[in-house]
PDB file of C-alpha atoms in Angstrom:
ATOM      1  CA  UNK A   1      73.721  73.339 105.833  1.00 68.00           C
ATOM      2  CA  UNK A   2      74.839  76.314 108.194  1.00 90.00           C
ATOM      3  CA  UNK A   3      76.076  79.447 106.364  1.00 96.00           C
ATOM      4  CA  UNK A   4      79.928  79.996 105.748  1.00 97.00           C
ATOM      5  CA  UNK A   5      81.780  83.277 106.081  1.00 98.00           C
ATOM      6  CA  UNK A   6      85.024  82.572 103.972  1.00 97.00           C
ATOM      7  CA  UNK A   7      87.074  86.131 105.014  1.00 98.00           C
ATOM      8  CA  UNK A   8      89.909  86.909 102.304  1.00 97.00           C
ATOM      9  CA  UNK A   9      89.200  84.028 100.061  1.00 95.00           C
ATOM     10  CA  UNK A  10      91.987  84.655  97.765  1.00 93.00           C
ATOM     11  CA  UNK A  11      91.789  82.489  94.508  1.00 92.00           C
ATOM     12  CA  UNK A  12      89.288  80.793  95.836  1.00 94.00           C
ATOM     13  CA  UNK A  13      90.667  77.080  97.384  1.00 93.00           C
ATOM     14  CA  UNK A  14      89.403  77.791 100.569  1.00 93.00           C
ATOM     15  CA  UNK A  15      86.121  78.435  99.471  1.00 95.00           C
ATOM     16  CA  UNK A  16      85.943  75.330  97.439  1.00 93.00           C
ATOM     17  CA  UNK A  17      87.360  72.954 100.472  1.00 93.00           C
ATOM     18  CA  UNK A  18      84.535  74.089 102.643  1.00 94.00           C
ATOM     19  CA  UNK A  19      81.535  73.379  99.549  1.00 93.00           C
ATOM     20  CA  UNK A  20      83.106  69.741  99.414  1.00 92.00           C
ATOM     21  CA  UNK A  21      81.887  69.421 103.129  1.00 92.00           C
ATOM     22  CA  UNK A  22      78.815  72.235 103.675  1.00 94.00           C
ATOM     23  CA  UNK A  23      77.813  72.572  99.920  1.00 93.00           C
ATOM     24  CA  UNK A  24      79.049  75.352  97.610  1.00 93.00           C
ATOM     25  CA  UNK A  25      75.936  77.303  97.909  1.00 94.00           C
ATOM     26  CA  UNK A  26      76.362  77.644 102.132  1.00 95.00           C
ATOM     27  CA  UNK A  27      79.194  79.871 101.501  1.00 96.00           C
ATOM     28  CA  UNK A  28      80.084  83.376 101.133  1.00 97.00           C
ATOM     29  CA  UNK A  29      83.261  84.131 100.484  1.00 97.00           C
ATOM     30  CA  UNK A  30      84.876  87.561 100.725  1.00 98.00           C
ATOM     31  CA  UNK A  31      88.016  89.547  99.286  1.00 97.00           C
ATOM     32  CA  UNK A  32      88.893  92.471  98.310  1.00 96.00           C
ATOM     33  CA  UNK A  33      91.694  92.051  95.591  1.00 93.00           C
ATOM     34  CA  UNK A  34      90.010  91.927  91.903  1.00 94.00           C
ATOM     35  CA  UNK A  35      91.878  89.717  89.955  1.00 93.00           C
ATOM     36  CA  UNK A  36      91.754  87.281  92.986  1.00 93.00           C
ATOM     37  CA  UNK A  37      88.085  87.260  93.060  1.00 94.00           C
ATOM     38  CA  UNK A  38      88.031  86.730  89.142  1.00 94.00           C
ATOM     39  CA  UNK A  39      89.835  83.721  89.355  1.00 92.00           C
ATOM     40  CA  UNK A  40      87.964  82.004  92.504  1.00 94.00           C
ATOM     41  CA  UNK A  41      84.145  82.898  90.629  1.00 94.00           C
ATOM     42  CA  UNK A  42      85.312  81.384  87.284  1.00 92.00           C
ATOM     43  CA  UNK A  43      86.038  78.328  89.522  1.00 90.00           C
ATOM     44  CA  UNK A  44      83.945  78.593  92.324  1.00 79.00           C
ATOM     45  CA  UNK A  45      81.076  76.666  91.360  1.00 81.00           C
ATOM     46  CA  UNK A  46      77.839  77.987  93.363  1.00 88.00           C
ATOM     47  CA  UNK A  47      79.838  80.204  96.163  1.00 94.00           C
ATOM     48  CA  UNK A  48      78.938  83.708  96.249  1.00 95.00           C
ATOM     49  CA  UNK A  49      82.029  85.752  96.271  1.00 96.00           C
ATOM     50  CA  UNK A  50      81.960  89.459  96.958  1.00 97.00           C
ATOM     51  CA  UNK A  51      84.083  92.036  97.226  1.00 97.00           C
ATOM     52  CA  UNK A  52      84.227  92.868 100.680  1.00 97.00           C
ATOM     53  CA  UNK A  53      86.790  94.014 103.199  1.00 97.00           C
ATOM     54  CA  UNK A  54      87.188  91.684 106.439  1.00 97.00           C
ATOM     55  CA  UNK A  55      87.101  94.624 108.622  1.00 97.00           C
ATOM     56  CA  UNK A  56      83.862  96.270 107.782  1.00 97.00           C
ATOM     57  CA  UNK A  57      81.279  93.149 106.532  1.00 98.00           C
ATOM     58  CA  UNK A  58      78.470  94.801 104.866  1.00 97.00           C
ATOM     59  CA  UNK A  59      76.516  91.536 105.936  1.00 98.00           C
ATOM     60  CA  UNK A  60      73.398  91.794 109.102  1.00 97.00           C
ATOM     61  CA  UNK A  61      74.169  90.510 112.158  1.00 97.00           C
ATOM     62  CA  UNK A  62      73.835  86.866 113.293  1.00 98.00           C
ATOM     63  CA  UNK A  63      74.033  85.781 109.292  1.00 97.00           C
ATOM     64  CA  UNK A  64      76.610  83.149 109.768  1.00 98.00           C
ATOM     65  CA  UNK A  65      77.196  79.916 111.434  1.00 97.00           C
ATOM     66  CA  UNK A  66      80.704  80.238 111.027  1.00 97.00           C
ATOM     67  CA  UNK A  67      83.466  82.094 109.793  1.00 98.00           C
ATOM     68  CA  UNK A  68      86.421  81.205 108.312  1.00 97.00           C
ATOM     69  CA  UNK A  69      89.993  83.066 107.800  1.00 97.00           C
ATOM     70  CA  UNK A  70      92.917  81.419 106.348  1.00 94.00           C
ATOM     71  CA  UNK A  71      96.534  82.791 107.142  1.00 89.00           C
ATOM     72  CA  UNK A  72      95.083  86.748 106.518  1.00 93.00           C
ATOM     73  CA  UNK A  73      94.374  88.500 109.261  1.00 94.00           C
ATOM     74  CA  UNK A  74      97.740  89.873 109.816  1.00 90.00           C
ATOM     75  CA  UNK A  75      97.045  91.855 106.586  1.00 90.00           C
ATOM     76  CA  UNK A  76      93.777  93.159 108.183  1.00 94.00           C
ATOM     77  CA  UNK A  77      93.117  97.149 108.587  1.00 92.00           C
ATOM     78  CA  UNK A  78      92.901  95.866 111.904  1.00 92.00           C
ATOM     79  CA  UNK A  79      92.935  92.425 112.937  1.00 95.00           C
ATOM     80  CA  UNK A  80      90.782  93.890 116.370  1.00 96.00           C
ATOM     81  CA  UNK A  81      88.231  95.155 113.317  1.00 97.00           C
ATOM     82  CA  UNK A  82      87.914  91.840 112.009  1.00 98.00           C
ATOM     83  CA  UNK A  83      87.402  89.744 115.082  1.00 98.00           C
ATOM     84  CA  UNK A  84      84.395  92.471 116.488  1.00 98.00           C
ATOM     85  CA  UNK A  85      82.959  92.177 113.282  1.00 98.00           C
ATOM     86  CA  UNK A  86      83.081  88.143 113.110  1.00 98.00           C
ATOM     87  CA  UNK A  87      81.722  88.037 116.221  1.00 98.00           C
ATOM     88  CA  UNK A  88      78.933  90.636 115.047  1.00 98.00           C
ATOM     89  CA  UNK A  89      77.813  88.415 111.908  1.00 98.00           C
ATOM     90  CA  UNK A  90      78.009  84.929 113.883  1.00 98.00           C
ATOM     91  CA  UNK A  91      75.104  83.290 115.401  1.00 97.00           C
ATOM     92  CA  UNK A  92      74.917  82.980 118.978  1.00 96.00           C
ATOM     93  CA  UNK A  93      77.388  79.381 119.457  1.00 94.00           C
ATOM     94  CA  UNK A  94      78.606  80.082 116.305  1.00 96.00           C
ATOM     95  CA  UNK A  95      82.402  79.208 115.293  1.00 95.00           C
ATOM     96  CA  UNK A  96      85.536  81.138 114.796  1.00 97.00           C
ATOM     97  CA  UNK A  97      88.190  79.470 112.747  1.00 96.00           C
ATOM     98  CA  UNK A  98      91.232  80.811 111.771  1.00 95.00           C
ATOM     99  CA  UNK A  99      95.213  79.919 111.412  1.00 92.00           C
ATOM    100  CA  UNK A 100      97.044  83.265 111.359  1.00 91.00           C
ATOM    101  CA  UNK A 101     100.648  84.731 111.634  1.00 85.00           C
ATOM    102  CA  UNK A 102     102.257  86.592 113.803  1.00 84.00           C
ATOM    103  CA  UNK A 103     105.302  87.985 112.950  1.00 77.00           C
ATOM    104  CA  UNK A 104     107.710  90.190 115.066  1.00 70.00           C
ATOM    105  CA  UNK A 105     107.476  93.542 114.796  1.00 73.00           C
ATOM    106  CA  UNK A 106     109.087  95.852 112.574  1.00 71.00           C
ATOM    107  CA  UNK A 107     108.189  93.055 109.587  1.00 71.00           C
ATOM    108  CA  UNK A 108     107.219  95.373 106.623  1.00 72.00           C
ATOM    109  CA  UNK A 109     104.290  92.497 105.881  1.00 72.00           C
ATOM    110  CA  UNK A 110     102.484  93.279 108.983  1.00 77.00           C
ATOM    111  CA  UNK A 111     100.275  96.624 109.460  1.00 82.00           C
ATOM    112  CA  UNK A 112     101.901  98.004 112.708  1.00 84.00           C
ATOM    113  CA  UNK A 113      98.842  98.128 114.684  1.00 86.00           C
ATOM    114  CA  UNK A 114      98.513  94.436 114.173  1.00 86.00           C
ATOM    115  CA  UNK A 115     101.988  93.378 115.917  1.00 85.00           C
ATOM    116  CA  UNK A 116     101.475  91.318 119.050  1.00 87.00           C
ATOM    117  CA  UNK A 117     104.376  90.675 121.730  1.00 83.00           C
ATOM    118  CA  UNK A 118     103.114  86.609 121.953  1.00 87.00           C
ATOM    119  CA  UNK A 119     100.080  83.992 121.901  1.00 91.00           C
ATOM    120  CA  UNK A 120      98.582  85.333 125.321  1.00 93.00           C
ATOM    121  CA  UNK A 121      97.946  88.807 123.221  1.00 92.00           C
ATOM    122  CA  UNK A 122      96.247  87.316 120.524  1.00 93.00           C
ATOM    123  CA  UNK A 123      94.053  85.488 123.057  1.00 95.00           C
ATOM    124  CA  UNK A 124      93.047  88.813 124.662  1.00 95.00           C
ATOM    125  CA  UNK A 125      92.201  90.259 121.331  1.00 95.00           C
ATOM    126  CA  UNK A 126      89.764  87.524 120.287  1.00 97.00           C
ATOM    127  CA  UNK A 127      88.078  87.157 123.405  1.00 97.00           C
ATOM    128  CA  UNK A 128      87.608  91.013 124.057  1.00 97.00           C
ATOM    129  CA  UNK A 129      85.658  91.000 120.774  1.00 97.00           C
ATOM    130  CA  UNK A 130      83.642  88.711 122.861  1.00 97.00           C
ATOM    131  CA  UNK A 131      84.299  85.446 121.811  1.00 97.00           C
ATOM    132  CA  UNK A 132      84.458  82.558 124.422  1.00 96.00           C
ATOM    133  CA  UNK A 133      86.134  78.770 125.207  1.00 95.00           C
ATOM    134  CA  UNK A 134      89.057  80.474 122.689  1.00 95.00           C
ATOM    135  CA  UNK A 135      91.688  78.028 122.265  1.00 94.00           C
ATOM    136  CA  UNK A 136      94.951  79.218 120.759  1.00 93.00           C
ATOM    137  CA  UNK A 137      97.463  76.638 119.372  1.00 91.00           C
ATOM    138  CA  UNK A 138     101.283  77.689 118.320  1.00 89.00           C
ATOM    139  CA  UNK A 139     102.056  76.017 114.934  1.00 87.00           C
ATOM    140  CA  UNK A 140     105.275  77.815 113.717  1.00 80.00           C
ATOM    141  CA  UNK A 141     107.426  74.493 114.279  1.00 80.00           C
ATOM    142  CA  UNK A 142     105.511  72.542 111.931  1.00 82.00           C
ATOM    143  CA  UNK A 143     104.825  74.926 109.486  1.00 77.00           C
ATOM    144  CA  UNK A 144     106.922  77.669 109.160  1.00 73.00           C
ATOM    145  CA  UNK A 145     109.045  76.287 106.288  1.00 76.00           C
ATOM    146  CA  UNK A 146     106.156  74.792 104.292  1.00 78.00           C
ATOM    147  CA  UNK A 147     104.768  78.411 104.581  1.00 73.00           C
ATOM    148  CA  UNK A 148     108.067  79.684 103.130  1.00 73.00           C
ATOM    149  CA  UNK A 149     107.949  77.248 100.663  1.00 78.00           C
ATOM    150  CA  UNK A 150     104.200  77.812  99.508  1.00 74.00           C
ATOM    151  CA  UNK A 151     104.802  81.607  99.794  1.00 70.00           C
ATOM    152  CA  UNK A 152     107.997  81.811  97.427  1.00 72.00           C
ATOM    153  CA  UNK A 153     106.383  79.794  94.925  1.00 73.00           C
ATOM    154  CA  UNK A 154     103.358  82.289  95.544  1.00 67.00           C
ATOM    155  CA  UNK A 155     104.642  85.258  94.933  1.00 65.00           C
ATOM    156  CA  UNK A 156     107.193  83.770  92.009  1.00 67.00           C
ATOM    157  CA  UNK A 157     104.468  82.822  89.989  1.00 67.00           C
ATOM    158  CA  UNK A 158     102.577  85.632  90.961  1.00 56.00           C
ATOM    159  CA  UNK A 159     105.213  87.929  89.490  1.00 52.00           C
ATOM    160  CA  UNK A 160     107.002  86.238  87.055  1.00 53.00           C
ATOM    161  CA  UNK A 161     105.104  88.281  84.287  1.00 51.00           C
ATOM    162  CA  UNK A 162     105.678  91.373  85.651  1.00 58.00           C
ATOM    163  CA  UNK A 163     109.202  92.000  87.525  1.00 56.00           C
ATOM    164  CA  UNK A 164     112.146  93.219  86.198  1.00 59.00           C
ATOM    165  CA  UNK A 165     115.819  91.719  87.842  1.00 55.00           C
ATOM    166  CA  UNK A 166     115.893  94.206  90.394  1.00 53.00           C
ATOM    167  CA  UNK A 167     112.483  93.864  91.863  1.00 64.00           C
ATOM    168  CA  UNK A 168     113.706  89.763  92.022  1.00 60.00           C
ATOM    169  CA  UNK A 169     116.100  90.878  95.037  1.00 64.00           C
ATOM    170  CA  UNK A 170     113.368  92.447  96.770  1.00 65.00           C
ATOM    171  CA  UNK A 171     111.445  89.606  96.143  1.00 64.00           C
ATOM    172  CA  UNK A 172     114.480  87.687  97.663  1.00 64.00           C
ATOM    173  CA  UNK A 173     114.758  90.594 100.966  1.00 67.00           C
ATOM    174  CA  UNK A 174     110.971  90.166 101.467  1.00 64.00           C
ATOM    175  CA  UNK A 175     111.361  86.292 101.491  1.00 64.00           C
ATOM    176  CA  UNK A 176     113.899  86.175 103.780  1.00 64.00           C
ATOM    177  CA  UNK A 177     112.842  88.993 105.979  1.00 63.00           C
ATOM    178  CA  UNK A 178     109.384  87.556 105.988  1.00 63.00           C
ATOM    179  CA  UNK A 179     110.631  83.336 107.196  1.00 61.00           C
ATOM    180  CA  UNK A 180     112.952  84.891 109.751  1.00 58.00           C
ATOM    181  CA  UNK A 181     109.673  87.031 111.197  1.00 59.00           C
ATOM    182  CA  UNK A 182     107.154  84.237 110.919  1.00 59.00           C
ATOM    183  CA  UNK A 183     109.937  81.367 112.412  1.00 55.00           C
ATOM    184  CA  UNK A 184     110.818  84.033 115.364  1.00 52.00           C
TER     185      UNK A 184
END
């Protein structure tokens, strides 16, 4: 079936997209928030989900065929981490797949050490973790606003328990602050 890395699975949809096409019980799926975790076993059906952070895999090396990252690397305690330890726990001619953001600096989403000035940077970052035949592919047109879309709802229903008025105009500064970083 070829073993699955899922890196920062969240609630789990990920996870369950790749058992439909390698079978649930190929993948591993990692993240480190709790209640995220919760959520994705209770509906994970025969993934293994651990609690695990991206940038130091407890896992041997060469255990995975591939490994998979969904729009969270940016969040990575470093996004250089991650990628040398991908490339640690993939099989030689394994894959790397991931869709990421990059955002322009200063955004208050982004650990600073993970800012990068354009596409040719990123590039350099994967490949001097070793990776080869990297192809990078520049998105934001077609997806930028979906992503806005998909993160407000996100982080409304996310919060809607728990924030008072005022934290709903920081929701609203983040939002903002965040589509003008990712569409720039």
């Amino acid at each position: 079936c070829g073993r699955v890395l899922d890196v920062a699975c969240g609630r789990g949809a990920s996870s369950r997209r790749l058992g439909q096409h390698f079978g649930a019980d190929c993948i591993t799926a990692i993240n480190t928030d709790m209640d995220q975790l919760t959520h994705a076993r209770e509906h994970g059906g025969g993934t293994q989900f651990v609690a695990m952070d991206a940038a130091e895999l407890a896992f041997p090396g060469q255990a995975f065929d591939h490994v998979v990252s969904v729009e969270a690397a940016f969040h990575f305690r470093t996004r250089e981490r991650f990628f040398n330890e991908a490339y640690r726990v993939l099989k030689p001619g394994g894959f790397l797949a991931i869709s990421d953001l990059l955002m322009t600096a200063g955004c208050p989403m982004v650990p600073r050490e993970n800012h990068l000035h354009d596409l040719a940077a990123y590039q350099r970052l994967i490949t001097s973790a070793g990776f080869t035949g990297v192809s990078v592919t520049d998105v934001t047109q077609q997806t930028w606003k979906s992503f806005r879309r998909h993160f407000t709802r996100f982080v409304a229903s996310d919060s809607r328990r728990t924030l008072d008025p005022l934290s709903w105009r920081a929701l609203y500064t983040i939002n903002v602050n965040g589509a003008w970083a990712i569409r720039t």
